[in-house]
XYZ file of C-alpha atoms in Angstrom:
635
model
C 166.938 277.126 90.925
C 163.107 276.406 91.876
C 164.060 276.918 95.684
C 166.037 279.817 95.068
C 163.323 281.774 93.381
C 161.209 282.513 96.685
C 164.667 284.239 98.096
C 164.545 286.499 94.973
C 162.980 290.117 94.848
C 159.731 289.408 92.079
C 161.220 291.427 89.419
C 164.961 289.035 89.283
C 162.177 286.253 88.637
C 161.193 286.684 85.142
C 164.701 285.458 83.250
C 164.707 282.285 85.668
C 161.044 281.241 85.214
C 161.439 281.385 81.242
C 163.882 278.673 81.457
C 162.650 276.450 84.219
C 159.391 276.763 82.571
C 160.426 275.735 79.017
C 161.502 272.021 80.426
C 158.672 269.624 79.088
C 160.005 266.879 80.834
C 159.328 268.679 84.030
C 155.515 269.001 83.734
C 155.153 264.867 85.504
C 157.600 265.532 88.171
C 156.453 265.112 91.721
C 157.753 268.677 93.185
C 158.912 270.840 90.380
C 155.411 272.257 88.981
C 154.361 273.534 91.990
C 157.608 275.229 92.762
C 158.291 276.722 89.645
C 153.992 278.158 90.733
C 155.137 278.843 94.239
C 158.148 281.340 92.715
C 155.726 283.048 89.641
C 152.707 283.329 91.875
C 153.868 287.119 93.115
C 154.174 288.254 89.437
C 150.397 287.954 89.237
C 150.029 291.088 91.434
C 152.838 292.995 90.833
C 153.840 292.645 86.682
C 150.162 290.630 85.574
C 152.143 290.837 81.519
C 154.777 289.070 82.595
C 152.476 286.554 84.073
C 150.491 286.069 81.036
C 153.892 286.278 79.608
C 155.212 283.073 80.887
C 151.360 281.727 80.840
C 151.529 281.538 77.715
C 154.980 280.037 76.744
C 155.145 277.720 79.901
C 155.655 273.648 78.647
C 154.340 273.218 82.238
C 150.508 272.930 81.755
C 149.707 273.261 85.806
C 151.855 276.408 85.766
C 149.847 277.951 82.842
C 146.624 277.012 84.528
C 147.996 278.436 87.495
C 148.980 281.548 86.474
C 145.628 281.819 84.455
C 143.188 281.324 87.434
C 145.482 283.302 89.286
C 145.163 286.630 87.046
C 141.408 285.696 86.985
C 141.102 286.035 90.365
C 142.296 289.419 90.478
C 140.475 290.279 88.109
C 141.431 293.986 87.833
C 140.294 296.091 84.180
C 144.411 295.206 83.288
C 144.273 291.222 84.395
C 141.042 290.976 82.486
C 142.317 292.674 79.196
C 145.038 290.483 79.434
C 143.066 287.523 79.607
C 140.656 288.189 77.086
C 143.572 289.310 74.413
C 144.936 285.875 75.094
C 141.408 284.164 74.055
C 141.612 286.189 71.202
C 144.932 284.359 69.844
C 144.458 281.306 71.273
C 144.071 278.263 69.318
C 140.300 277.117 68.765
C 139.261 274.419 70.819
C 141.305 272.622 73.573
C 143.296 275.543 73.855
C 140.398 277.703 74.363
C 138.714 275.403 76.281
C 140.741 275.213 79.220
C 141.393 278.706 79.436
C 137.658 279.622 79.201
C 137.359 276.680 82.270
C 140.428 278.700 84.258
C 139.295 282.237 83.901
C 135.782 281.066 85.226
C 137.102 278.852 88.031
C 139.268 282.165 89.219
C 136.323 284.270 89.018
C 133.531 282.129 91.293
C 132.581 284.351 93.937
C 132.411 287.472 91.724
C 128.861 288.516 89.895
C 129.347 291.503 87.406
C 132.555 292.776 86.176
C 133.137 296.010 83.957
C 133.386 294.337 80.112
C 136.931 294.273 79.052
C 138.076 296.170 75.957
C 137.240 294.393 72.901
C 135.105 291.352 74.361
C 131.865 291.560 71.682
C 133.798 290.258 68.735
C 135.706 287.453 70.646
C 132.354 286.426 72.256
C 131.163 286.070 68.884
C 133.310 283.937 67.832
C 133.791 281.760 70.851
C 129.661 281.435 70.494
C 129.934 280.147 67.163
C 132.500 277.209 68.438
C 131.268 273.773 69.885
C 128.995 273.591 72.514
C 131.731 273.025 75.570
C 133.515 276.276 74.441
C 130.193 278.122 73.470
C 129.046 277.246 77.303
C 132.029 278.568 79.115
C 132.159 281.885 77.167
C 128.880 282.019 77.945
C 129.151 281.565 81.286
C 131.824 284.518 81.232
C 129.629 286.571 79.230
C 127.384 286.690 82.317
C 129.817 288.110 84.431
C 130.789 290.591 81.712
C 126.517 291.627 82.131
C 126.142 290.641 78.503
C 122.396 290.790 77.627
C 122.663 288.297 74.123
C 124.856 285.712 76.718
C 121.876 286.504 79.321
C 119.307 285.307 76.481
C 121.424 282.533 74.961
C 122.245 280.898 78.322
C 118.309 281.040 78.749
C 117.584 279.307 75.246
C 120.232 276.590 76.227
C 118.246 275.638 79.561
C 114.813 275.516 78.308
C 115.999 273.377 75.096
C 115.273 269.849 76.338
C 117.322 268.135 73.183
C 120.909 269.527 74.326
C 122.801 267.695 76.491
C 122.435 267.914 80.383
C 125.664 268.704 81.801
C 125.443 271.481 79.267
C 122.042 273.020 80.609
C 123.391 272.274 83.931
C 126.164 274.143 83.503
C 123.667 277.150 82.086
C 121.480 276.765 85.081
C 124.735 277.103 87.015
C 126.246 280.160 85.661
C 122.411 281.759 85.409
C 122.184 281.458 89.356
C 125.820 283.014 89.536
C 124.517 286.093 87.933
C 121.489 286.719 89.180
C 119.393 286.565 85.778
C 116.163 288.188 87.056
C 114.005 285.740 84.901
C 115.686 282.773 86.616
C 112.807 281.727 89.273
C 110.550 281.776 86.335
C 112.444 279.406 84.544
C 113.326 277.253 87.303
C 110.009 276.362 88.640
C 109.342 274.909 84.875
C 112.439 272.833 85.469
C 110.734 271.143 88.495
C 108.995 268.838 86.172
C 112.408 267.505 84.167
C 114.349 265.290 86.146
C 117.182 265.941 84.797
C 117.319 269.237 85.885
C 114.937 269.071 89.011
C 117.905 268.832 91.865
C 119.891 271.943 90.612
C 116.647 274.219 89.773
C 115.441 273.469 93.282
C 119.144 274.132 95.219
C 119.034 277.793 92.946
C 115.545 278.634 93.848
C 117.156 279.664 97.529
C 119.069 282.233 95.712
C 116.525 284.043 94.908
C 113.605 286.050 97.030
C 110.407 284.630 95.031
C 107.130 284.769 96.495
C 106.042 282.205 94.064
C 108.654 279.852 94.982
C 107.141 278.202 98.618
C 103.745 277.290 96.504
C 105.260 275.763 93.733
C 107.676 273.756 95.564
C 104.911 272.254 98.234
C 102.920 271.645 95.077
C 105.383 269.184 93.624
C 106.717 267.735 96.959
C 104.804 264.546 96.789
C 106.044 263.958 93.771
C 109.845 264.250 94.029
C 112.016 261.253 95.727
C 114.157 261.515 98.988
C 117.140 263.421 97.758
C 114.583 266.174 95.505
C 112.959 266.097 98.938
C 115.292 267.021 101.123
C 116.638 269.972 98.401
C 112.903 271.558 98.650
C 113.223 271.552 102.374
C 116.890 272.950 102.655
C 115.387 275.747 99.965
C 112.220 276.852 102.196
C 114.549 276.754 105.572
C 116.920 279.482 103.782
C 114.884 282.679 103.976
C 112.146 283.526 107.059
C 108.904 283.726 104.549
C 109.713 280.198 102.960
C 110.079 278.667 105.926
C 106.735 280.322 107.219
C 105.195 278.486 104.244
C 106.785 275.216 105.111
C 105.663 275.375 108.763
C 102.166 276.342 108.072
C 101.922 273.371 105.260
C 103.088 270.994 108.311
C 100.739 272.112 110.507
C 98.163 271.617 107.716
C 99.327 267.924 107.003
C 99.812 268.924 103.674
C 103.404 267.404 104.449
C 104.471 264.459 107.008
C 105.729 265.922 109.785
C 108.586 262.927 110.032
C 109.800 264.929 107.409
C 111.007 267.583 108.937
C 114.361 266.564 110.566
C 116.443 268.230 113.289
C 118.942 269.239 110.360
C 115.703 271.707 109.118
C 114.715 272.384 112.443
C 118.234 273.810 113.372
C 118.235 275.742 110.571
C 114.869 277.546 110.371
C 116.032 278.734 113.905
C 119.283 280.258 112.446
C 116.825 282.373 110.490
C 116.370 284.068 114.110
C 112.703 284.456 114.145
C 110.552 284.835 117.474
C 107.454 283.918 114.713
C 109.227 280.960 113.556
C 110.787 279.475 116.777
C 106.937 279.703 118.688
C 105.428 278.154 115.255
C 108.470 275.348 115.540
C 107.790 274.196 119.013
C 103.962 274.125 117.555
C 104.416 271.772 114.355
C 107.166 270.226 115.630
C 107.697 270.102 119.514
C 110.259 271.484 121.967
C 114.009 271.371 121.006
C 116.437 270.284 123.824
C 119.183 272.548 123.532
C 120.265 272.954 126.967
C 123.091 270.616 128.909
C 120.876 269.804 131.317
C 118.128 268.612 128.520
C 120.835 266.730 126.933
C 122.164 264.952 130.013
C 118.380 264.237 130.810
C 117.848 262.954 127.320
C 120.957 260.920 127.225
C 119.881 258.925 130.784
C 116.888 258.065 129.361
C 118.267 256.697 125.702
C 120.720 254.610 128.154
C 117.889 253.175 130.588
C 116.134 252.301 127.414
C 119.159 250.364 125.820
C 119.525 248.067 129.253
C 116.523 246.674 128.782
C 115.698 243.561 126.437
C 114.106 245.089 123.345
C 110.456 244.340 122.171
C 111.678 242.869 119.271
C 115.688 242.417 118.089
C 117.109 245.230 115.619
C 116.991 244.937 112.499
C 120.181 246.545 111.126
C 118.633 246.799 107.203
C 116.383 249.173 108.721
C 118.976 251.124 110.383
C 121.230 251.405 107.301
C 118.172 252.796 105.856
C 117.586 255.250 108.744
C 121.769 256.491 108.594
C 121.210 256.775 104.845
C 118.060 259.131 105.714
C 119.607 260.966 108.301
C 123.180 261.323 108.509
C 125.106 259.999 105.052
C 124.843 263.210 103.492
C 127.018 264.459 105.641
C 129.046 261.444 106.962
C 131.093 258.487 105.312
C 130.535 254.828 106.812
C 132.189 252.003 104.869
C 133.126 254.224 101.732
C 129.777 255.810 101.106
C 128.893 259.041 102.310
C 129.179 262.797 102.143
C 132.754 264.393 103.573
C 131.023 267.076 105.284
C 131.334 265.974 109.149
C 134.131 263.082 110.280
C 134.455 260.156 108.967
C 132.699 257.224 111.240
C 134.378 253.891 109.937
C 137.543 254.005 112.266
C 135.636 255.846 114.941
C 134.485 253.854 118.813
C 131.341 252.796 117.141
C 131.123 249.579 118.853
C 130.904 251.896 122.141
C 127.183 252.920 122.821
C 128.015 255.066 125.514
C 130.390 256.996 122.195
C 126.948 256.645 119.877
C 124.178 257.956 121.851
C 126.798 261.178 123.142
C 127.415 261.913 119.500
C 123.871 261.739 118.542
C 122.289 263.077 121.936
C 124.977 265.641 122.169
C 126.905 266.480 119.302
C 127.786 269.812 120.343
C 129.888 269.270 123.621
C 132.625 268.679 121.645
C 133.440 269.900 118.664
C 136.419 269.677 116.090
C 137.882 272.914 115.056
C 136.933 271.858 111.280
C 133.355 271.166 111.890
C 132.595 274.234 113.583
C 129.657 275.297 111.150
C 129.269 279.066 110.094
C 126.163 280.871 110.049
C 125.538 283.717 107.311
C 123.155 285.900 106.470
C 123.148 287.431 102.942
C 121.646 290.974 102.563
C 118.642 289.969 100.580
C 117.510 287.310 104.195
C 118.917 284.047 102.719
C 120.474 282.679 105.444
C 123.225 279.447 104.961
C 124.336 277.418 107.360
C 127.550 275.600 106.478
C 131.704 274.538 107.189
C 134.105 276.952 105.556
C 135.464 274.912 102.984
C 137.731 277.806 101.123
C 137.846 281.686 101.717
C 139.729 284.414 99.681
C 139.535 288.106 99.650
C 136.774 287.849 97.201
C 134.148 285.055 98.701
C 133.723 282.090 101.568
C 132.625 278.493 100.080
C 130.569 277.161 102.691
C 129.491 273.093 102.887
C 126.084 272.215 104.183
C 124.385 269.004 104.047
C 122.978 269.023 100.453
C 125.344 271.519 98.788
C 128.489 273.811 98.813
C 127.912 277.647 98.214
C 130.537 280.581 97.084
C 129.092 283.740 98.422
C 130.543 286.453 97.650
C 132.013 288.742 100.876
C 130.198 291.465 99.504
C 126.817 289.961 99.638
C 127.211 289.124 103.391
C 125.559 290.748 106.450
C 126.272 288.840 108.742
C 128.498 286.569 109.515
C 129.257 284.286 112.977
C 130.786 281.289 113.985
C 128.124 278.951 115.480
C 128.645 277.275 118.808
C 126.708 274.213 117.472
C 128.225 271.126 116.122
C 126.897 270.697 112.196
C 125.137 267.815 113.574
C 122.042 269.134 114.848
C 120.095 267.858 118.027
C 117.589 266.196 118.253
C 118.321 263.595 115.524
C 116.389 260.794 116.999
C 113.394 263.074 118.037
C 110.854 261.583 115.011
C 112.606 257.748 115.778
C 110.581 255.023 117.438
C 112.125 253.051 119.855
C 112.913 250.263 117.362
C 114.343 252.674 114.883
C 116.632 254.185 117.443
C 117.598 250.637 118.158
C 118.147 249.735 114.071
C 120.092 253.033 113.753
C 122.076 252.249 116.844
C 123.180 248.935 115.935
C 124.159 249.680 112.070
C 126.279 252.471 113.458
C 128.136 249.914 115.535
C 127.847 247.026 112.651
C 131.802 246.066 112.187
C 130.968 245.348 108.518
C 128.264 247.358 105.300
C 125.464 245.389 105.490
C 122.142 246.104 102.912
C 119.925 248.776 103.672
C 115.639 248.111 103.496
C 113.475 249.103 100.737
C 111.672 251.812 102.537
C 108.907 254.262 100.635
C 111.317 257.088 101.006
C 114.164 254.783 98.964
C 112.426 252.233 97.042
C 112.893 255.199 93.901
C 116.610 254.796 94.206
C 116.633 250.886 93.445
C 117.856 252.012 89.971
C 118.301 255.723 88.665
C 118.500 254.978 85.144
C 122.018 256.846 84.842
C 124.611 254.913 86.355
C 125.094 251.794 89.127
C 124.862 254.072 91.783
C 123.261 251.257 94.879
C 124.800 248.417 92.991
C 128.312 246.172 92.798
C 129.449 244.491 90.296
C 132.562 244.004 87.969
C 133.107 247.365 85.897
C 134.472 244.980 82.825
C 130.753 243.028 82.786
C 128.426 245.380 84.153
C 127.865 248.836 82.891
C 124.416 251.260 82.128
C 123.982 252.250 77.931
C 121.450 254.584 77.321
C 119.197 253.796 80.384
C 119.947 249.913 79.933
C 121.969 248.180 82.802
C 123.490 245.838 80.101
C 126.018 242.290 81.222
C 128.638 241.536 78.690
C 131.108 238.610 78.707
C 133.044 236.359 76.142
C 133.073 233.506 78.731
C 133.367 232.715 82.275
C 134.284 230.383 84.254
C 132.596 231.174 87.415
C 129.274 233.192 88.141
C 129.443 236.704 88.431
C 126.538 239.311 89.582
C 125.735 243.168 89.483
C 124.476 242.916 93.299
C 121.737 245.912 94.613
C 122.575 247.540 98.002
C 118.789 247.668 98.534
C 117.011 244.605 100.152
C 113.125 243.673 100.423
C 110.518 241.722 101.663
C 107.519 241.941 99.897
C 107.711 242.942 96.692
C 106.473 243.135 92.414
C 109.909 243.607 90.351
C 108.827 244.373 86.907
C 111.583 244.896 84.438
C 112.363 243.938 80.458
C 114.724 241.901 79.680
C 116.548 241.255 76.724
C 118.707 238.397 75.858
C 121.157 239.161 72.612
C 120.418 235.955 70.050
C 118.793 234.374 73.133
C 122.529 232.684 73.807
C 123.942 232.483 77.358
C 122.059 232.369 80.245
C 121.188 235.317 83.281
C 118.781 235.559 85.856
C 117.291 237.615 88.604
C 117.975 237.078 91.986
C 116.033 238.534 94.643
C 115.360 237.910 98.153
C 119.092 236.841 98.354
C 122.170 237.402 100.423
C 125.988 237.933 99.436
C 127.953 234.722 99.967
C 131.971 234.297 99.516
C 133.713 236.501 96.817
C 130.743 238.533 95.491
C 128.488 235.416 94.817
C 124.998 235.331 95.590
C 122.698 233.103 97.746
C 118.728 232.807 97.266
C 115.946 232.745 95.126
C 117.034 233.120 91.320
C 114.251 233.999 88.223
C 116.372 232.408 85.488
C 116.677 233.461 81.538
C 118.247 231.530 78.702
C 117.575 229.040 76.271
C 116.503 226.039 78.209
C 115.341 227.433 81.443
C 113.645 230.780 80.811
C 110.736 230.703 83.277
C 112.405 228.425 85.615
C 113.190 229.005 89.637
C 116.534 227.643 91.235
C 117.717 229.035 94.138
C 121.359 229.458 93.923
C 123.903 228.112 96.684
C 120.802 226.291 98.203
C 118.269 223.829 97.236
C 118.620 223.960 93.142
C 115.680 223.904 90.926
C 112.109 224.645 92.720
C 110.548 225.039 89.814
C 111.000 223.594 86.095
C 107.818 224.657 84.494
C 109.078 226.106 81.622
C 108.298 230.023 80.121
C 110.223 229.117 77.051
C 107.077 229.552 74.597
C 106.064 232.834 75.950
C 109.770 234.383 75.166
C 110.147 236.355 72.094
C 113.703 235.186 71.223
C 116.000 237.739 71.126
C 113.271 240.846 71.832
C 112.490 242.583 74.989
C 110.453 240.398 77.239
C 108.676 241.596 80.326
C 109.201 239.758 83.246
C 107.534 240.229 86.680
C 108.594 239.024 89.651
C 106.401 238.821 93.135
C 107.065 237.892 96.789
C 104.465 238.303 99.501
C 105.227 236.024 102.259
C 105.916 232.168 101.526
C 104.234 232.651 97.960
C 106.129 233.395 95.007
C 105.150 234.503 91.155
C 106.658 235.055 87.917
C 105.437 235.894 84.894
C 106.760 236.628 81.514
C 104.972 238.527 78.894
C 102.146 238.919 81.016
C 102.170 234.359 81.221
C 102.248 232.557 84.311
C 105.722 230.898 84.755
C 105.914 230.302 87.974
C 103.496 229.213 91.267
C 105.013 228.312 94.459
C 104.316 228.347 98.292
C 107.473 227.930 99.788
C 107.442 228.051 103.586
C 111.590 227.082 103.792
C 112.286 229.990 101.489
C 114.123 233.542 102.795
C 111.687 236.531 103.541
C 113.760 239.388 102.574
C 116.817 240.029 101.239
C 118.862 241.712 97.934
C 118.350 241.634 94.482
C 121.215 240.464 91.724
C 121.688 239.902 88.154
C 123.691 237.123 87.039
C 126.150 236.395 84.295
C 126.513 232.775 84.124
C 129.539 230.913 83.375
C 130.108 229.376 79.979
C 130.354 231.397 76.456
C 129.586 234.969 75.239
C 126.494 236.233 76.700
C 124.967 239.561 76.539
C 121.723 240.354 78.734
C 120.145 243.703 78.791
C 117.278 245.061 81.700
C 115.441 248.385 81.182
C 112.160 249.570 82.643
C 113.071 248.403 85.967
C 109.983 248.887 88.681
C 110.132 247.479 92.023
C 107.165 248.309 94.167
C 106.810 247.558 97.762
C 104.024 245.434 98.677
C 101.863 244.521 101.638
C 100.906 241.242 102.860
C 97.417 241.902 101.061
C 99.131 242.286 97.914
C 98.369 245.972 97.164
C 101.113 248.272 96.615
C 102.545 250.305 99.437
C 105.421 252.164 97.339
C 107.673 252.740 93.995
């Protein structure tokens, strides 16, 4: 019956659908929900009642949903009455809920609507429910032009004690509808870092000539990621990126900086001002195929001759994760905007240095990126992810955009790969040679502590960097807590991030001081997740201690046990510059040691040790990156 309901005119549907639809056992089936979609889609346009009909009595949730988004996305005055009636009777809660979530996902892509009949006094209500519903009829509100959802949505993003995703989503839907007082609010949201990333990607949206100040003002302060948002914001639009040229040239920002990914797109702004100030600030860009052919003779020359000193592939790691993860996936981690690199020729460096020298001689149909210019001079630069009649969803590096068809000028398919040129332009020859040789690593390896990462070592949300078993290792309020009723084999929460010289400084907290933990650092993974190296060690018994696991045992039994306050938080600091090691707990001297035979760089762990229950807790983690004077290079 499914199958025979595309060969059907849409009005011998309805009878059909009713009972095909009222089969609960079907709504798990492999095949059936989406056919019984693919034969009621068409009643959407042609009898929307009917639709909401069958919406609304379906035992086939995905249909429902369907059907719901569907009508949403049509959004004519009779879909939208429709709609809204139905949030009138629907049940409060869940069943609101998820409609409020359909009707908005149909509608992305469209600003203002007309108001439907009869949408105050359901608003109302709907505002007075809990804050998940409250948010998403707020978020429709918007698109109705409601002026109380307008003010609302603004209370909800400046009140710091409501929960994140719930501001976010406020921030979100603000953006979507153009609230006039938005830039405003946003550049206050630079300083919470909750909200920072978000407030900086909407600040493109909008044509502020306070924006380019306030953002170089805070650049030194925000981390990699928060970095590279601010720069993708002042490349959008031809004045920002004015201010971001003139602020290099000033050296009020490193020129490493700016990478080729910037570089390409301030010159899709199409500016004879900008493109002379580029090759200024930042130097000529090699863009023809004789350039590139030049370019990739000389990377090649370089590569047969015996390096100055071997590559270090931490270093590269470090370098791909700067320069080309957002967009790329290598070993699992990465962005999904260009190919995926695991199963690609890597171990081919004629294959490397083409794709990085030249990534625009060949180019998949699905990475061709898309160039378009909005009407008030944001320009995006992106891969069309999703069109309809109503918008294009366009992928860049650091986010995905709907923008609505109306709102575009112009609109042209770029002859340029996504990847831009000139990649390796700000490189040194041993970076190139790092980068080169992590690309063509056949297995992950850890990446180096580097200024522009050493603030990701932990981000105080979730392991994000680290592995570890889910059952034992998970983050509580801020905490990266271990848990176990027993072992009977070591386990460890292992960082991604390795370094040389360093100061860890973290508190530590072990629950009725029974068990026993430790801190590894300057160690290397070994067998099934285990960990080799240095090892700062907590517990009743050896608190203060240093062992190095896998390797030569105890190196240091002075004991820290009388500085511990059993049970409490308990500061311990950890430093490595060159041979020497130090620990300290609660500000005491555990631990002394010049040890020549010992590693130089490598990860950091926490351990769970076998034996009984055992519950450790670390908060106020701070590694800094240290010269071989001591004094802090980064944190």
């Amino acid at each position: 019956l499914a199958s025979a309901l595309d060969r059907l005119p849409w009005a011998e549907r309805g009878e059909i659908l009713r009972g095909l639809l009222a089969h609960a056992e079907d709504a798990q089936d492999h095949n059936l929900p989406l056919m019984y979609w693919y034969g009621a889609e068409p009643l959407v346009e042609h009898d929307p009642g009917l639709a909401i009909e069958l919406a609304e009595a379906s035992q086939v949730p995905l249909v429902d949903r369907f059907l719901t988004r569907r009508l949403a996305t049509f959004a004519t005055p009779e879909a939208m009455d429709l709609l809204v009636d139905r949030l009138r009777r629907a049940e409060p809660g869940a069943a609101q809920l998820e409609l409020l979530v359909e009707i908005n996902e149909g509608l992305r892509g469209k600003r203002q609507l007309p108001m439907p009949q009869g949408w105050r006094p359901i608003y109302d209500r709907l505002a007075a429910a809990d804050d998940a519903v409250r948010s998403q009829a707020t978020a429709l509100a918007l698109t109705f032009g409601d002026k109380v959802a307008f003010k609302a949505m603004e209370q909800v993003l400046g009140d710091t004690t409501t929960e994140t995703p719930l501001r976010e989503q406020a921030l979100l839907a603000l953006v979507k509808a153009r609230d006039p007082l938005l830039p405003r609010l946003l550049h206050g949201l630079l300083a919470d870092a909750a909200l920072r990333r978000p407030a900086l990607r909407g600040l493109a949206a909008y044509d502020d000539p306070r924006t380019p100040q306030v953002l170089l003002d805070h650049y030194e302060g925000f981390n990699l990621d928060e970095k590279r948002d601010v720069l993708a914001t002042l490349a959008a639009r031809v004045e920002y990126g004015q201010a971001l040229l003139d602020a290099i040239a000033e050296k009020r920002l490193p020129p490493a900086d700016l990478s080729a990914e910037i570089i390409r797109q301030l010159r899709n702004l199409k500016s004879d001002a900008l493109n002379g100030r580029i090759a200024e600030v930042w130097g000529a860009v090699n863009d023809t195929p004789a350039e590139r052919l030049r370019l990739l003779a000389e990377f090649k020359a370089m590569f047969a001759k015996p390096p100055a000193e071997p590559p270090d592939v931490a270093l590269g790691r470090a370098l791909y994760a700067k320069t080309c993860q957002q967009c790329h996936t290598l070993f699992d981690t990465g962005g999904k905007v260009g190919p995926e690199l695991t199963g690609s020729n890597r171990a081919n460096l004629d294959y490397i240095l083409s794709n990085l020298l030249d990534p625009s001689a060949l180019i998949g149909k699905d990475y061709q990126a898309t160039v378009i210019q909005t009407l008030d001079g944001r320009t995006l630069t992106g891969i069309v992810r999703a069109e309809n009649d109503d918008a294009v969803t366009l992928a860049s590096a650091n986010e995905t955009v709907v923008v609505p068809k109306g709102e575009i000028e112009v609109r042209e398919l770029s002859a340029k790969s996504m990847m831009p040129d000139d990649q390796l332009k700000p490189f040194t020859e041993h970076d190139i040679r790092s980068l080169v040789a992590y690309l063509a690593s056949p297995l992950q390896t850890p990446f180096l502590a580097t200024a522009e990462n050493v603030a990701k070592f932990f981000n105080g949300r979730d392991l994000t960097g680290w592995q570890g078993d889910a059952g034992l290792w998970q983050v509580e309020e801020g905490e990266i807590v271990g848990r176990t009723s027993g072992l009977d084999h070591n386990e460890f929460l292992r960082s991604e991030l390795a370094a040389a010289d360093f100061r860890l400084t973290l508190q530590v907290k072990l629950l009725k001081n029974e068990g026993n933990s430790g801190i590894q650092f300057r160690g290397e993974t070994v067998g099934q997740g285990e960990v080799k190296g240095y090892q700062a060690d907590i517990g009743p018994g050896w608190w203060g201690k240093l062992y190095e696991e896998h390797g030569r045992a105890l190196l240091s039994d002075r004991s820290g046990e009388t500085h511990v306050k059993p049970g409490e938080w308990n500061t311990y600091q950890i430093e490595a510059i060159g041979s020497r090691i130090r620990t300290s707990i609660n500000d005491q001297t555990c631990v002394e040691l010049d040890d020549p035979d010992g590693a130089r760089r490598g990860i950091f762990a926490f351990q769970l040790h076998s034996g009984g229950p055992t519950e450790v807790r670390f908060k106020g983690i701070t590694l800094e990156l240290l010269s071989a004077s001591g004094d802090t290079a980064e944190k």
